Structure formats: structure tokens, C-alpha cells
CSV table of C-alpha atoms in Angstrom, one decimal:
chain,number,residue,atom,x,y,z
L,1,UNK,CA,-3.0,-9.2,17.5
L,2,UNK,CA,-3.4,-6.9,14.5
L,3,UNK,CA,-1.9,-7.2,10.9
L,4,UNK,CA,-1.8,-6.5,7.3
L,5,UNK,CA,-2.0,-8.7,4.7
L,6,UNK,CA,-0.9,-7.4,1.4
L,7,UNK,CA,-2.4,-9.6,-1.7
L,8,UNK,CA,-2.4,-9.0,-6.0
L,9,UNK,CA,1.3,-8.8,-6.6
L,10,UNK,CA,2.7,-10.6,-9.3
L,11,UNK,CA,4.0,-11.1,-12.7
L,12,UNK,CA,2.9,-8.6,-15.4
L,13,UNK,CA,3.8,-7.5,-18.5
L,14,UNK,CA,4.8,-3.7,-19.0
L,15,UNK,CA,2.1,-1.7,-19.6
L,16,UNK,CA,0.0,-4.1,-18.0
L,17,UNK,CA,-2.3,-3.4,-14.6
L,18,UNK,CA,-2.1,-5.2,-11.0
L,19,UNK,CA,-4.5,-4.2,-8.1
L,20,UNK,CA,-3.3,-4.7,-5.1
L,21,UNK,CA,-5.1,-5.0,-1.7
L,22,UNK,CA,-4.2,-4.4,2.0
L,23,UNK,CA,-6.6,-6.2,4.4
L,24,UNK,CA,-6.2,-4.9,8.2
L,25,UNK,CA,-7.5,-7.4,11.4
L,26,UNK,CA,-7.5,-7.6,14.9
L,27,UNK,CA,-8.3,-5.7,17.8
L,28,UNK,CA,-8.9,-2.2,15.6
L,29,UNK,CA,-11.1,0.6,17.0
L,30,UNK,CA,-10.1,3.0,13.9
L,31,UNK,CA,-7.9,3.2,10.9
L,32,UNK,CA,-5.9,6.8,10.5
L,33,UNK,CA,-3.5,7.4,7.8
L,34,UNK,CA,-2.6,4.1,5.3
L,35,UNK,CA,0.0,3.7,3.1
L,36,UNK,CA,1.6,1.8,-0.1
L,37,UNK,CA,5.7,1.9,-0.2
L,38,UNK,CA,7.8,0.0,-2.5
L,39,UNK,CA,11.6,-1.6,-2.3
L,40,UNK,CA,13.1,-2.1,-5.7
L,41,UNK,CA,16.3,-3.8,-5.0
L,42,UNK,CA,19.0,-2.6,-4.3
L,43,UNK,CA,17.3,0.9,-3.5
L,44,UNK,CA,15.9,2.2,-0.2
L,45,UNK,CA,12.0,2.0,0.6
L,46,UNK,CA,10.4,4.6,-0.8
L,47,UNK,CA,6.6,6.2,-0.6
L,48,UNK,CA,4.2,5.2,-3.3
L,49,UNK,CA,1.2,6.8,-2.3
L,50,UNK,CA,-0.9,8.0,0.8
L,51,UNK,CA,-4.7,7.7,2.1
L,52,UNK,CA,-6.0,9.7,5.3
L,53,UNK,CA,-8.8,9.3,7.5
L,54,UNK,CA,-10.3,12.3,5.9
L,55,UNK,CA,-10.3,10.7,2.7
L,56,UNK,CA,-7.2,13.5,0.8
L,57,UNK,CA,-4.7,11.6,-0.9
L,58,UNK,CA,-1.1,11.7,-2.2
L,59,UNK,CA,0.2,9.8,-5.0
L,60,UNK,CA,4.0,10.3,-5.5
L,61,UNK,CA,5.2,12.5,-8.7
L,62,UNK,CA,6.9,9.2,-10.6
L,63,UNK,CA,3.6,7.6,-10.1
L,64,UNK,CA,0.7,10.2,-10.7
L,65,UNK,CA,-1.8,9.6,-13.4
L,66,UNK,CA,-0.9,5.8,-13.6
L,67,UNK,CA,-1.5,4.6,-9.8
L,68,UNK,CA,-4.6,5.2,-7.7
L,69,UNK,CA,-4.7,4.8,-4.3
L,70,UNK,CA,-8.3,3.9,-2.5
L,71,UNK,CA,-9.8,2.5,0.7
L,72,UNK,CA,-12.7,0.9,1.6
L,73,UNK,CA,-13.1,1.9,5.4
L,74,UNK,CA,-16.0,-0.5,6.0
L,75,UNK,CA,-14.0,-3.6,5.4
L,76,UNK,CA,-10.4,-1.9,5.9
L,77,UNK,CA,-9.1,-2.5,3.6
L,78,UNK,CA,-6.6,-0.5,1.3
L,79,UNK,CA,-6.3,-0.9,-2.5
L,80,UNK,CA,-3.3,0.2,-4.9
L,81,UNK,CA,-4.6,0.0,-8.5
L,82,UNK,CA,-1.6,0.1,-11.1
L,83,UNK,CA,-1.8,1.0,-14.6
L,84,UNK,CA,1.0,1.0,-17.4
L,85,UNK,CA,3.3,-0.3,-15.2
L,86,UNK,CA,7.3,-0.5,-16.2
L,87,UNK,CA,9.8,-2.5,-15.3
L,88,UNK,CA,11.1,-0.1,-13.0
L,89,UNK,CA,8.0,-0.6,-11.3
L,90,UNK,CA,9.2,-3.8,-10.3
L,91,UNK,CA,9.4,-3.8,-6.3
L,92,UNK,CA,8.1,-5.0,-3.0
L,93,UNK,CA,5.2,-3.3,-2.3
L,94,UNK,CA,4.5,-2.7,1.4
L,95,UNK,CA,1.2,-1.4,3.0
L,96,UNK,CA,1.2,0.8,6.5
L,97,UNK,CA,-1.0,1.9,8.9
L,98,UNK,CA,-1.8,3.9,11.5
L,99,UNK,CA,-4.0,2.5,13.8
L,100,UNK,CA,-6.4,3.1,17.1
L,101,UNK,CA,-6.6,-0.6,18.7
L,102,UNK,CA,-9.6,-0.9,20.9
L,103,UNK,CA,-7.7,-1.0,23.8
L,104,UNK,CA,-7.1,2.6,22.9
L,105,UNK,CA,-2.9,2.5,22.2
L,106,UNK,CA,-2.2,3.7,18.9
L,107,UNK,CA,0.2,1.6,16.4
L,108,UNK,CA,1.9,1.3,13.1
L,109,UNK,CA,1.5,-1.6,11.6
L,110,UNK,CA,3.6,-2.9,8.7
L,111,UNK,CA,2.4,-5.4,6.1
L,112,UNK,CA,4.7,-8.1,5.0
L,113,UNK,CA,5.1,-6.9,1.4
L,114,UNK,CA,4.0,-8.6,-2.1
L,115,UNK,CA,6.4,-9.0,-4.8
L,116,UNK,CA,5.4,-7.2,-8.1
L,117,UNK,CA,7.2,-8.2,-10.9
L,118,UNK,CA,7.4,-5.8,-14.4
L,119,UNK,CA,8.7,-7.9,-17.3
L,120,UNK,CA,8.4,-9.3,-21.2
């Protein structure tokens, strides 16, 4: 069985900073393309920012030069940091990925979200 485990959400202040963390387990061979999205309520899911094999990354417009998006292959993992967040921030944050199990079948795998939470 393989999953992701999303951990670091929370309650921050704005302007404040959360990392977050996406652990993957199981029966993985490799790790292709990962993922952060976010659900505000209310509003559809939407794409926070992107991490290929290769190591190129995306970060989306609203979210440049405060969000980074990083992966440490070795223990995959995937990290989100988050810096001056706003309330509008405030979302679940989901983490995806693409994945080669050992038994060769490729999957996507959906995290079960943490809840980050921008207020005073």
C-alpha cells in the first residue's frame, strides 16, 4: 500500500511562515512529478506549486517569491515552505504524486490534506 502523509499545517499569524512536508511510503520503485494544491473553501482545488523528477519547478503566479517548493528524493519526501502568508492563504493543502510502484504500475497518489489556517 502506498500513501502520503502531509504534516506542518496549522495556525499562523499573517505574515508569518509554515513548512510543510509530504512523506511518500510503500511499495515505491520511483517518485515522478509531485505536487502541493490547496482548497480554500468554498473555491475549487487549485495548483500551488510543482516539482519534477528532473528537479524544474513551478510555483503558481499568486504564490511566487513567497512559496518554495523542494524535495528531498532520498527520503521522499516533498516540502512546501511558506513565507508572508495571508489570510487568503488559508486552505487545505494537498500533496500529489506520481509514482512507479515496484511492481512496475504507475499511480497517483493523493495525500489527505493539512489544514493551514492564516489569521490575527
Amino acid at each position: 500500500q502506498v500513501q502520503l502523509v502531509e504534516s506542518g499545517g496549522g495556525l499562523v499569524q499573517p505574515g508569518g511562515s509554515l513548512r510543510l512536508s509530504c512523506a511518500a511510503s510503500g511499495s515505491i520503485y520511483s517518485i515522478n512529478h509531485m505536487g502541493w494544491y490547496r482548497q480554500a473553501p468554498g473555491k475549487e482545488r487549485e495548483l500551488v506549486a510543482t516539482s519534477a523528477v528532473g528537479g524544474r519547478t513551478n510555483i503558481a503566479d499568486s504564490m511566487k517569491g513567497r512559496f518554495t517548493i523542494s524535495r528531498d528524493n532520498a527520503k521522499n519526501t516533498l516540502y512546501l515552505q511558506m513565507n508572508s502568508l495571508k489570510p487568503e492563504d488559508t486552505a487545505v493543502y494537498y500533496c500529489k504524486a506520481h509514482l512507479v510502484l515496484t511492481s512496475g504500475r504507475y499511480l497517483e497518489v493523493w495525500g489527505q490534506g493539512t489544514l493551514v489556517t492564516v489569521s490575527s
